[in-house]
Short mmCIF file of C-alpha atoms in Angstrom, two decimals:
data_model
loop_
_atom_site.label_atom_id
_atom_site.label_comp_id
_atom_site.label_asym_id
_atom_site.label_seq_id
_atom_site.Cartn_x
_atom_site.Cartn_y
_atom_site.Cartn_z
CA MET A 277 73.06 -39.26 -18.73
CA ALA A 278 70.39 -38.47 -16.15
CA GLU A 279 70.61 -35.06 -14.53
CA THR A 280 72.42 -34.89 -11.23
CA ILE A 281 70.26 -33.54 -8.45
CA LEU A 282 72.18 -32.24 -5.45
CA GLU A 283 70.18 -31.05 -2.49
CA PRO A 284 70.37 -31.14 1.29
CA ALA A 285 69.82 -34.51 2.86
CA GLY A 286 66.48 -33.46 4.33
CA LYS A 287 65.80 -35.44 7.49
CA GLY A 288 68.81 -37.65 6.84
CA ARG A 289 72.25 -37.15 8.38
CA ASP A 290 75.70 -36.72 6.88
CA LEU A 291 77.72 -39.55 8.46
CA SER A 292 80.92 -38.66 6.58
CA GLN A 293 81.57 -35.64 8.80
CA GLY A 294 82.23 -35.00 12.46
CA PRO A 295 83.94 -36.93 15.26
CA ILE A 296 83.77 -40.65 14.64
CA MET A 297 82.84 -42.10 18.03
CA SER A 298 80.09 -39.60 18.83
CA THR A 299 78.64 -39.94 15.31
CA LEU A 300 78.82 -43.72 15.61
CA LEU A 301 77.00 -43.64 18.95
CA ALA A 302 74.36 -41.20 17.70
CA PHE A 303 73.50 -43.54 14.82
CA ALA A 304 74.02 -46.86 16.62
CA LEU A 305 72.03 -46.21 19.80
CA PRO A 306 68.64 -45.73 18.06
CA THR A 307 69.42 -48.77 15.91
CA LEU A 308 70.29 -50.73 19.05
CA ALA A 309 67.04 -49.59 20.66
CA SER A 310 65.15 -50.76 17.56
CA ASN A 311 66.88 -54.14 17.74
CA VAL A 312 66.13 -54.40 21.46
CA LEU A 313 62.45 -53.71 20.87
CA GLN A 314 62.24 -56.19 18.01
CA SER A 315 63.97 -58.88 20.02
CA LEU A 316 61.98 -58.00 23.12
CA ASN A 317 58.88 -58.41 21.01
CA GLY A 318 59.98 -61.88 19.95
CA ALA A 319 61.05 -62.75 23.48
CA ILE A 320 57.75 -61.64 25.04
CA ASN A 321 55.86 -63.58 22.42
CA SER A 322 58.00 -66.63 23.23
CA VAL A 323 57.20 -66.13 26.90
CA TRP A 324 53.47 -66.00 26.11
CA VAL A 325 53.76 -69.15 24.01
CA GLY A 326 55.86 -70.97 26.61
CA GLN A 327 53.75 -69.98 29.60
CA LEU A 328 50.35 -70.45 27.94
CA LEU A 329 50.99 -73.37 25.57
CA GLY A 330 54.07 -75.22 26.89
CA LYS A 331 57.48 -76.34 25.64
CA THR A 332 56.08 -78.18 22.62
CA ALA A 333 54.78 -74.85 21.32
CA VAL A 334 58.19 -73.25 22.01
CA ALA A 335 59.81 -75.99 19.92
CA ALA A 336 57.24 -75.32 17.18
CA THR A 337 58.00 -71.59 17.03
CA THR A 338 61.77 -72.34 17.00
CA ASN A 339 61.39 -74.51 13.89
CA ALA A 340 58.88 -72.18 12.23
CA ASN A 341 60.97 -69.06 12.73
CA LEU A 342 64.01 -70.69 11.14
CA VAL A 343 61.93 -71.66 8.10
CA MET A 344 60.56 -68.11 7.93
CA PHE A 345 64.04 -66.67 7.97
CA MET A 346 65.28 -69.11 5.34
CA VAL A 347 62.64 -68.34 2.74
CA PHE A 348 63.31 -64.61 2.64
CA ALA A 349 67.04 -64.58 3.48
CA LEU A 350 67.84 -63.70 -0.13
CA SER A 351 65.66 -60.60 0.20
CA PHE A 352 67.79 -59.48 3.12
CA GLY A 353 70.79 -59.52 0.83
CA LEU A 354 69.05 -57.30 -1.70
CA SER A 355 68.05 -54.93 1.11
CA MET A 356 71.62 -54.71 2.35
CA ALA A 357 72.91 -54.03 -1.16
CA ILE A 358 70.36 -51.28 -1.81
CA THR A 359 71.07 -49.70 1.57
CA VAL A 360 74.80 -49.52 0.77
CA LEU A 361 74.00 -47.97 -2.62
CA ILE A 362 71.74 -45.44 -0.92
CA GLY A 363 74.46 -44.66 1.62
CA GLN A 364 77.14 -44.07 -0.99
CA SER A 365 74.76 -41.95 -3.06
CA MET A 366 73.97 -39.83 -0.01
CA GLY A 367 77.69 -39.43 0.69
CA ARG A 368 78.06 -38.04 -2.84
CA ARG A 369 74.99 -35.82 -2.35
CA ASP A 370 73.38 -37.56 -5.32
CA ILE A 371 69.74 -37.56 -4.21
CA ASP A 372 68.39 -38.46 -7.64
CA GLY A 373 70.62 -41.54 -7.79
CA MET A 374 69.54 -42.48 -4.27
CA ARG A 375 65.85 -42.32 -5.20
CA ARG A 376 66.44 -44.53 -8.22
CA PHE A 377 67.59 -47.26 -5.84
CA VAL A 378 64.65 -46.61 -3.51
CA GLY A 379 62.19 -47.04 -6.40
CA ALA A 380 63.90 -50.23 -7.51
CA GLY A 381 63.81 -51.55 -3.95
CA VAL A 382 60.09 -50.93 -3.53
CA THR A 383 59.31 -52.85 -6.70
CA LEU A 384 61.69 -55.72 -5.99
CA PHE A 385 60.45 -56.20 -2.43
CA LEU A 386 56.82 -56.04 -3.41
CA LEU A 387 57.33 -58.77 -6.00
CA ALA A 388 59.52 -60.81 -3.65
CA GLY A 389 56.93 -60.62 -0.88
CA VAL A 390 54.15 -61.96 -3.06
CA ALA A 391 56.33 -64.71 -4.55
CA ILE A 392 57.56 -65.87 -1.15
CA LEU A 393 54.05 -65.84 0.28
CA VAL A 394 52.71 -68.11 -2.45
CA GLY A 395 55.73 -70.41 -2.70
CA GLY A 396 56.21 -70.66 1.04
CA TRP A 397 52.56 -71.44 1.76
CA ILE A 398 52.65 -74.31 -0.72
CA GLY A 399 56.07 -75.64 0.26
CA LEU A 400 55.82 -75.42 4.05
CA PRO A 401 54.90 -79.07 4.74
CA ALA A 402 57.86 -80.34 2.72
CA MET A 403 60.24 -77.87 4.35
CA LEU A 404 59.13 -78.85 7.85
CA ARG A 405 59.45 -82.56 7.10
CA SER A 406 62.94 -82.10 5.65
CA LEU A 407 63.88 -80.18 8.79
CA GLY A 408 62.95 -83.17 10.92
CA THR A 409 60.41 -81.25 12.97
CA PRO A 410 59.37 -83.41 15.95
CA PRO A 411 55.95 -85.06 15.31
CA ASP A 412 54.48 -83.51 18.45
CA ALA A 413 55.43 -80.05 17.27
CA TYR A 414 54.61 -80.44 13.55
CA PRO A 415 50.90 -79.39 13.56
CA LEU A 416 51.63 -76.35 15.73
CA THR A 417 54.64 -75.39 13.59
CA LEU A 418 52.63 -75.59 10.37
CA SER A 419 49.79 -73.49 11.79
CA TYR A 420 52.16 -70.84 13.18
CA ALA A 421 54.25 -70.61 10.01
CA ARG A 422 51.33 -70.34 7.59
CA ILE A 423 49.75 -67.43 9.45
CA SER A 424 53.16 -65.75 9.69
CA PHE A 425 53.60 -66.06 5.91
CA LEU A 426 50.55 -63.86 5.40
CA GLY A 427 52.51 -61.00 6.93
CA LEU A 428 55.69 -61.54 4.92
CA PRO A 429 55.01 -58.92 2.20
CA ALA A 430 54.49 -56.28 4.89
CA THR A 431 57.49 -57.50 6.88
CA LEU A 432 59.79 -57.30 3.85
CA MET A 433 58.59 -53.87 2.76
CA LEU A 434 58.75 -52.50 6.30
CA SER A 435 62.28 -53.83 6.72
CA PHE A 436 63.35 -52.32 3.40
CA LEU A 437 61.94 -48.86 4.15
CA GLN A 438 63.61 -48.84 7.56
CA SER A 439 66.93 -49.87 5.99
CA ALA A 440 66.56 -47.20 3.30
CA LEU A 441 65.98 -44.56 5.96
CA ARG A 442 69.12 -45.68 7.79
CA GLY A 443 70.99 -45.42 4.49
CA THR A 444 70.17 -41.71 4.47
CA GLY A 445 71.60 -41.40 7.98
CA ASP A 446 68.22 -41.47 9.75
CA SER A 447 68.10 -44.10 12.50
CA ILE A 448 65.43 -42.27 14.54
CA THR A 449 62.40 -42.79 12.27
CA PRO A 450 62.76 -46.61 12.16
CA LEU A 451 62.85 -46.59 15.97
CA LEU A 452 59.68 -44.49 16.15
CA PHE A 453 57.80 -47.12 14.15
CA ILE A 454 59.27 -50.16 15.89
CA ILE A 455 57.59 -48.99 19.11
CA PRO A 456 53.93 -49.22 17.96
CA ALA A 457 54.64 -52.44 16.04
CA THR A 458 55.99 -53.99 19.23
CA LEU A 459 53.12 -52.74 21.40
CA ILE A 460 50.43 -54.01 19.01
CA ASP A 461 52.09 -57.41 18.70
CA VAL A 462 52.67 -57.85 22.44
CA VAL A 463 49.15 -56.82 23.40
CA LEU A 464 47.41 -58.93 20.75
CA ASN A 465 49.43 -62.08 21.49
CA PRO A 466 47.68 -63.26 24.68
CA LEU A 467 44.31 -61.96 23.48
CA LEU A 468 44.43 -64.08 20.32
CA ILE A 469 46.14 -67.08 21.94
CA LEU A 470 43.51 -67.36 24.69
CA GLY A 471 40.51 -65.84 22.88
CA VAL A 472 39.95 -63.11 25.48
CA GLY A 473 36.66 -61.21 25.19
CA PRO A 474 35.63 -60.66 21.57
CA PHE A 475 38.89 -62.09 20.20
CA PRO A 476 38.88 -65.60 18.63
CA LEU A 477 40.59 -68.52 20.40
CA TRP A 478 43.44 -69.25 17.97
CA GLY A 479 46.12 -70.81 20.17
CA ILE A 480 49.60 -70.68 18.65
CA ALA A 481 48.15 -69.29 15.39
CA GLY A 482 47.06 -66.25 17.41
CA SER A 483 50.70 -65.46 18.21
CA ALA A 484 51.54 -65.45 14.50
CA ALA A 485 48.40 -63.43 13.66
CA ALA A 486 49.37 -60.72 16.15
CA GLY A 487 52.66 -60.09 14.36
CA THR A 488 51.02 -60.17 10.95
CA ILE A 489 48.41 -57.58 11.93
CA ALA A 490 51.02 -55.32 13.56
CA ASN A 491 53.29 -55.29 10.51
CA TRP A 492 50.54 -54.43 8.04
CA LEU A 493 49.22 -51.60 10.20
CA VAL A 494 52.64 -50.07 10.85
CA LEU A 495 53.68 -50.32 7.18
CA PHE A 496 50.62 -48.29 6.18
CA VAL A 497 51.27 -45.61 8.79
CA LEU A 498 55.00 -45.41 7.95
CA ALA A 499 54.21 -44.80 4.27
CA LEU A 500 51.93 -41.93 5.26
CA TYR A 501 54.60 -40.51 7.58
CA ILE A 502 57.31 -40.58 4.91
CA TYR A 503 55.20 -38.38 2.65
CA ALA A 504 53.84 -36.16 5.40
CA ARG A 505 57.40 -35.33 6.55
CA ASP A 506 58.83 -35.27 3.01
CA LEU A 507 61.64 -37.64 3.99
CA PRO A 508 64.47 -38.14 1.48
CA ILE A 509 63.31 -41.59 0.32
CA ARG A 510 59.91 -40.37 -0.87
CA LEU A 511 59.12 -40.40 -4.61
CA ARG A 512 57.07 -37.69 -6.30
CA GLY A 513 56.03 -36.74 -9.83
CA GLN A 514 58.44 -38.05 -12.45
CA GLU A 515 60.34 -39.97 -9.77
CA PHE A 516 57.57 -42.58 -9.73
CA ALA A 517 59.14 -43.78 -12.98
CA TYR A 518 61.90 -45.22 -10.81
CA LEU A 519 59.42 -47.91 -9.75
CA ARG A 520 60.23 -49.38 -13.15
CA PRO A 521 63.98 -49.78 -12.61
CA SER A 522 66.34 -49.82 -15.55
CA ARG A 523 68.38 -52.88 -16.38
CA ALA A 524 71.51 -51.09 -15.17
CA THR A 525 69.93 -50.40 -11.78
CA ILE A 526 68.72 -53.98 -11.39
CA ALA A 527 72.12 -55.28 -12.51
CA VAL A 528 74.08 -53.38 -9.86
CA ILE A 529 71.60 -54.38 -7.12
CA VAL A 530 71.61 -58.06 -8.09
CA ARG A 531 75.36 -58.18 -8.66
CA ARG A 532 76.00 -56.91 -5.14
CA GLY A 533 72.89 -58.22 -3.43
CA LEU A 534 72.94 -61.81 -4.66
CA PRO A 535 76.17 -62.77 -2.83
CA MET A 536 74.88 -61.00 0.31
CA GLY A 537 71.62 -62.88 0.00
CA MET A 538 73.43 -66.17 -0.57
CA GLN A 539 75.45 -65.44 2.57
CA MET A 540 72.20 -65.16 4.53
CA VAL A 541 70.93 -68.35 2.87
CA VAL A 542 74.10 -70.18 3.94
CA VAL A 543 73.66 -68.91 7.50
CA THR A 544 70.05 -70.03 7.54
CA LEU A 545 70.69 -73.43 5.95
CA SER A 546 73.46 -73.98 8.46
CA SER A 547 71.06 -73.10 11.28
CA LEU A 548 68.47 -75.46 9.85
CA ALA A 549 71.05 -78.23 9.58
CA MET A 550 72.07 -77.66 13.19
CA VAL A 551 68.42 -77.71 14.30
CA GLY A 552 68.05 -80.97 12.38
CA LEU A 553 70.84 -82.39 14.57
CA ILE A 554 69.34 -80.88 17.71
CA ASN A 555 65.88 -82.29 16.90
CA ARG A 556 67.33 -85.79 17.30
CA TYR A 557 67.68 -85.16 21.04
CA GLY A 558 63.98 -84.47 21.65
CA ILE A 559 61.60 -81.70 22.65
CA THR A 560 63.46 -80.73 25.84
CA THR A 561 66.73 -80.04 24.02
CA VAL A 562 64.98 -78.24 21.14
CA ALA A 563 63.09 -76.00 23.57
CA ALA A 564 66.27 -75.35 25.59
CA TYR A 565 68.15 -74.40 22.42
CA GLY A 566 65.30 -72.11 21.37
CA ALA A 567 65.41 -70.32 24.73
CA ALA A 568 69.22 -70.07 24.72
CA ASN A 569 69.00 -68.69 21.20
CA GLN A 570 66.75 -65.94 22.57
CA LEU A 571 69.58 -64.94 24.93
CA TRP A 572 72.09 -64.95 22.09
CA THR A 573 69.79 -62.71 20.07
CA TYR A 574 70.11 -60.09 22.78
CA VAL A 575 73.84 -60.62 23.11
CA GLN A 576 74.31 -60.06 19.37
CA MET A 577 72.17 -56.94 19.22
CA PRO A 578 75.04 -54.52 19.91
CA ALA A 579 77.04 -56.10 17.08
CA PHE A 580 74.11 -55.74 14.66
CA ALA A 581 73.52 -52.12 15.68
CA VAL A 582 77.18 -51.12 15.70
CA GLY A 583 77.77 -53.05 12.47
CA ALA A 584 74.90 -51.20 10.79
CA ALA A 585 76.29 -47.87 11.99
CA VAL A 586 79.80 -48.76 10.83
CA SER A 587 78.46 -49.88 7.45
CA MET A 588 76.49 -46.68 6.88
CA MET A 589 79.30 -44.41 8.11
CA ALA A 590 81.79 -46.23 5.90
CA ALA A 591 79.44 -46.17 2.88
CA GLN A 592 78.82 -42.42 3.16
CA SER A 593 82.52 -41.74 3.80
CA ILE A 594 83.51 -43.82 0.76
CA GLY A 595 80.86 -42.07 -1.34
CA ALA A 596 82.27 -38.71 -0.21
CA GLY A 597 85.81 -39.87 -1.01
CA ARG A 598 86.90 -39.71 2.63
CA TRP A 599 88.85 -42.97 2.81
CA GLU A 600 90.99 -41.67 5.66
CA ARG A 601 88.02 -42.20 8.02
CA VAL A 602 87.34 -45.84 7.15
CA ASP A 603 89.86 -47.68 9.36
CA ALA A 604 89.10 -45.39 12.30
CA ILE A 605 85.38 -46.12 11.90
CA MET A 606 86.07 -49.86 11.94
CA TRP A 607 88.23 -49.77 15.08
CA SER A 608 85.79 -47.54 16.93
CA GLY A 609 83.04 -50.02 16.12
CA VAL A 610 85.10 -53.03 17.20
CA TRP A 611 85.98 -51.61 20.62
CA LEU A 612 82.45 -50.39 21.23
CA ASN A 613 81.08 -53.81 20.34
CA ILE A 614 83.52 -55.65 22.63
CA LEU A 615 82.47 -53.45 25.54
CA LEU A 616 78.72 -53.86 24.98
CA THR A 617 78.69 -57.51 23.95
CA GLY A 618 81.05 -58.53 26.74
CA ALA A 619 78.82 -56.88 29.35
CA LEU A 620 75.77 -58.77 28.07
CA VAL A 621 77.60 -62.10 27.98
CA LEU A 622 78.60 -61.62 31.61
CA MET A 623 75.08 -60.66 32.69
CA PHE A 624 73.38 -63.57 30.90
CA THR A 625 75.91 -66.01 32.33
CA LEU A 626 75.34 -64.83 35.90
CA PHE A 627 71.54 -64.78 35.69
CA ASP A 628 70.90 -67.49 33.10
CA ARG A 629 68.63 -69.68 35.24
CA ALA A 630 66.12 -66.92 35.96
CA ILE A 631 66.11 -65.57 32.41
CA LEU A 632 65.76 -68.97 30.75
CA GLY A 633 62.87 -69.69 33.11
CA TRP A 634 60.95 -66.81 31.55
CA PHE A 635 60.98 -68.57 28.19
CA LEU A 636 60.56 -72.17 29.30
CA GLY A 637 57.92 -71.80 32.01
CA ASP A 638 57.37 -74.91 34.13
CA ALA A 639 60.15 -77.00 32.57
CA PRO A 640 63.15 -77.13 34.94
CA ASP A 641 64.78 -79.89 32.90
CA ALA A 642 64.83 -77.67 29.82
CA VAL A 643 66.16 -74.74 31.88
CA GLU A 644 69.16 -76.77 33.01
CA VAL A 645 69.89 -77.92 29.46
CA GLY A 646 69.62 -74.29 28.30
CA ARG A 647 72.08 -73.15 30.99
CA HIS A 648 74.58 -75.78 29.84
CA ILE A 649 74.21 -74.72 26.20
CA ASN A 650 74.66 -71.04 27.07
CA LEU A 651 77.77 -71.76 29.17
CA LEU A 652 79.47 -73.50 26.24
CA VAL A 653 78.41 -71.11 23.50
CA GLY A 654 77.54 -67.70 24.96
CA TRP A 655 81.09 -66.36 25.40
CA SER A 656 81.89 -66.89 21.71
CA MET A 657 79.32 -64.23 20.76
CA VAL A 658 82.10 -61.69 21.43
CA LEU A 659 84.06 -63.22 18.55
CA SER A 660 80.98 -63.19 16.35
CA GLY A 661 80.36 -59.51 17.13
CA VAL A 662 83.88 -58.43 16.18
CA THR A 663 83.51 -60.32 12.91
CA MET A 664 80.19 -58.60 12.12
CA VAL A 665 81.61 -55.13 12.74
CA MET A 666 84.84 -55.69 10.83
CA GLY A 667 83.03 -57.36 7.93
CA ALA A 668 80.58 -54.46 7.62
CA VAL A 669 83.26 -52.21 6.12
CA PRO A 670 84.12 -54.23 2.98
CA ARG A 671 80.38 -54.72 2.37
CA ALA A 672 79.95 -50.95 2.56
CA ASN A 673 82.13 -50.77 -0.55
CA GLY A 674 80.25 -53.53 -2.36
CA ALA A 675 82.69 -56.39 -1.67
CA THR A 676 80.44 -59.41 -1.28
CA VAL A 677 81.99 -62.56 -2.81
CA ALA A 678 84.81 -63.01 -0.30
CA PRO A 679 82.48 -62.61 2.73
CA LEU A 680 80.23 -65.27 1.18
CA LEU A 681 83.15 -67.70 0.86
CA ILE A 682 84.24 -66.97 4.43
CA THR A 683 80.73 -67.70 5.67
CA VAL A 684 80.62 -71.02 3.80
CA ILE A 685 83.95 -72.12 5.29
CA ALA A 686 83.04 -71.03 8.83
CA LEU A 687 79.61 -72.64 8.87
CA VAL A 688 80.00 -75.78 6.79
CA PRO A 689 83.33 -77.46 7.62
CA ALA A 690 84.21 -75.41 10.72
CA ARG A 691 80.81 -75.68 12.43
CA PHE A 692 78.60 -78.38 10.94
CA GLY A 693 81.51 -80.61 9.95
CA LEU A 694 83.08 -80.38 13.40
CA ALA A 695 79.71 -81.13 15.04
CA MET A 696 79.39 -84.32 12.98
CA ILE A 697 82.91 -85.34 14.03
CA LEU A 698 82.35 -84.63 17.74
CA ILE A 699 78.83 -86.03 18.20
CA PRO A 700 79.87 -89.71 18.28
CA THR A 701 82.15 -89.05 21.27
CA LEU A 702 80.62 -85.97 22.97
CA GLY A 703 76.95 -86.44 22.09
CA GLU A 704 74.96 -83.21 21.92
CA ASP A 705 77.91 -81.31 23.45
CA GLY A 706 79.63 -81.81 20.12
CA ILE A 707 76.99 -79.52 18.61
CA TRP A 708 77.55 -76.79 21.18
CA TRP A 709 81.36 -76.82 20.88
CA SER A 710 81.11 -76.40 17.13
CA PHE A 711 79.62 -72.90 17.53
CA PRO A 712 82.75 -71.26 19.05
CA ASN A 713 84.92 -72.98 16.48
CA GLY A 714 82.88 -71.56 13.60
CA TYR A 715 82.97 -68.05 15.08
CA ALA A 716 86.75 -68.22 15.59
CA VAL A 717 87.39 -69.35 12.02
CA SER A 718 85.12 -66.60 10.67
CA LEU A 719 86.96 -63.93 12.68
CA ILE A 720 90.40 -65.07 11.51
CA LEU A 721 89.38 -65.16 7.84
CA THR A 722 87.51 -61.84 8.02
CA GLY A 723 90.52 -60.14 9.61
CA ALA A 724 92.81 -61.54 6.92
CA TYR A 725 90.49 -60.29 4.18
CA TYR A 726 90.14 -56.85 5.75
CA TRP A 727 93.89 -56.25 5.87
CA LEU A 728 95.07 -58.24 2.86
CA GLY A 729 92.06 -58.44 0.50
CA GLY A 730 91.35 -56.19 -2.46
CA TRP A 731 88.01 -54.79 -1.29
CA ARG A 732 89.32 -51.20 -1.26
CA LYS A 733 89.74 -51.36 -5.05
CA VAL A 734 86.05 -52.09 -5.65
CA ARG A 735 84.09 -49.25 -7.24
CA LEU A 736 80.41 -49.64 -6.45
CA LEU A 737 79.25 -46.44 -8.20
CA PRO A 738 80.68 -44.57 -11.21
CA PRO A 739 83.62 -42.32 -10.30
CA ALA A 740 81.96 -39.13 -11.54
CA ARG A 741 79.50 -37.36 -9.29
CA SER A 742 76.54 -38.15 -11.48
CA SER A 743 73.35 -40.10 -11.16
CA ALA A 744 74.08 -43.60 -10.06
CA VAL A 745 72.53 -45.18 -13.14
CA GLU A 746 72.42 -43.78 -16.63
#
């Protein structure tokens, strides 16, 4: 058995101790700020595209971004699994076990990034055609997506390192590196779209190139920072052997990560299927949906941030054997999410015309369609947020199969199936009403699993306080 190495958490934070709400806020607020900056980055870029290139370009980026998310959704699942393993290892003060998972993650994400880049570049035309991308938007979508794929290896590795840092209880460092990534991307966007000064005139490809350049630069600087500050996830000396993960390490990551990844794939395929339905109603509706989706991204940010905090607090508490904290962590997260998400829903409902106008530029018809979509769907984001927070706790203990099944039921029959039933009588409104129905079904099933399921009996790591993998 590998030697157990117990040492202070370095720049990380022990989330299994202290008052729950204040600890939750201290971890969640930097994560929320990171999510805000990332979404603001995407929103500003969408504004640049909409204002400088028009609604056809907005429709192109909507289709391209969904394809981008689909092709590396499985990698998100692996990242979530490794982050939970890191969190539980930190809760047990097993730093050696934690670094084994970090080494495995670096290798897996490097290989995944290269494979997705090659496969995605080749398969993009077929994916876009199967999506039913409008002919007017197809050339722009292909150009945008192919340039974006060049940045995927950096995007995946950057996302993994930030998740690993959060697993150690450090939500500040990821925020510090989101800021320059956002600034570089936002500044380069108009310069490369318009070809200002010495910069080339790339149009919509310039928007994708800005993000690609920003991610590669920030990844390089983050790697230097991790070693300069000797952060817990760094590898040194004999620890570099962890870059060749053992079969046992890969097995536990894949066993837990594959269902999480498949859950993300189901979410993405469902989104693609819905966009396929939306594409039937033309460029105006597609652009309006893309802009409304930008609003929903902001509305869901508190749930993502609070859910991440709840997951990490629960993982470290479970690793430390402090099960008495778990339910209290969940309820604190649920009430905090309802407060934050509800406030955003109200604000975006009251000021929807002005905000949608930022994304859609000189297209009042699309703005009105976007307002209608947001009115029917926006309120249900509160239900979605509660589900995300509650579902984060079973995942923190490695329970992944039941959440996958819940996602399939909520998105396939409850959302897509209902949309197909309602469209003949309600037209495109049938699509919008299917969203609240899917969220409601997901919340009911997730609540039932939380209280009645067997996720508390799962044992993600060996019971002894030893290295996570022998």
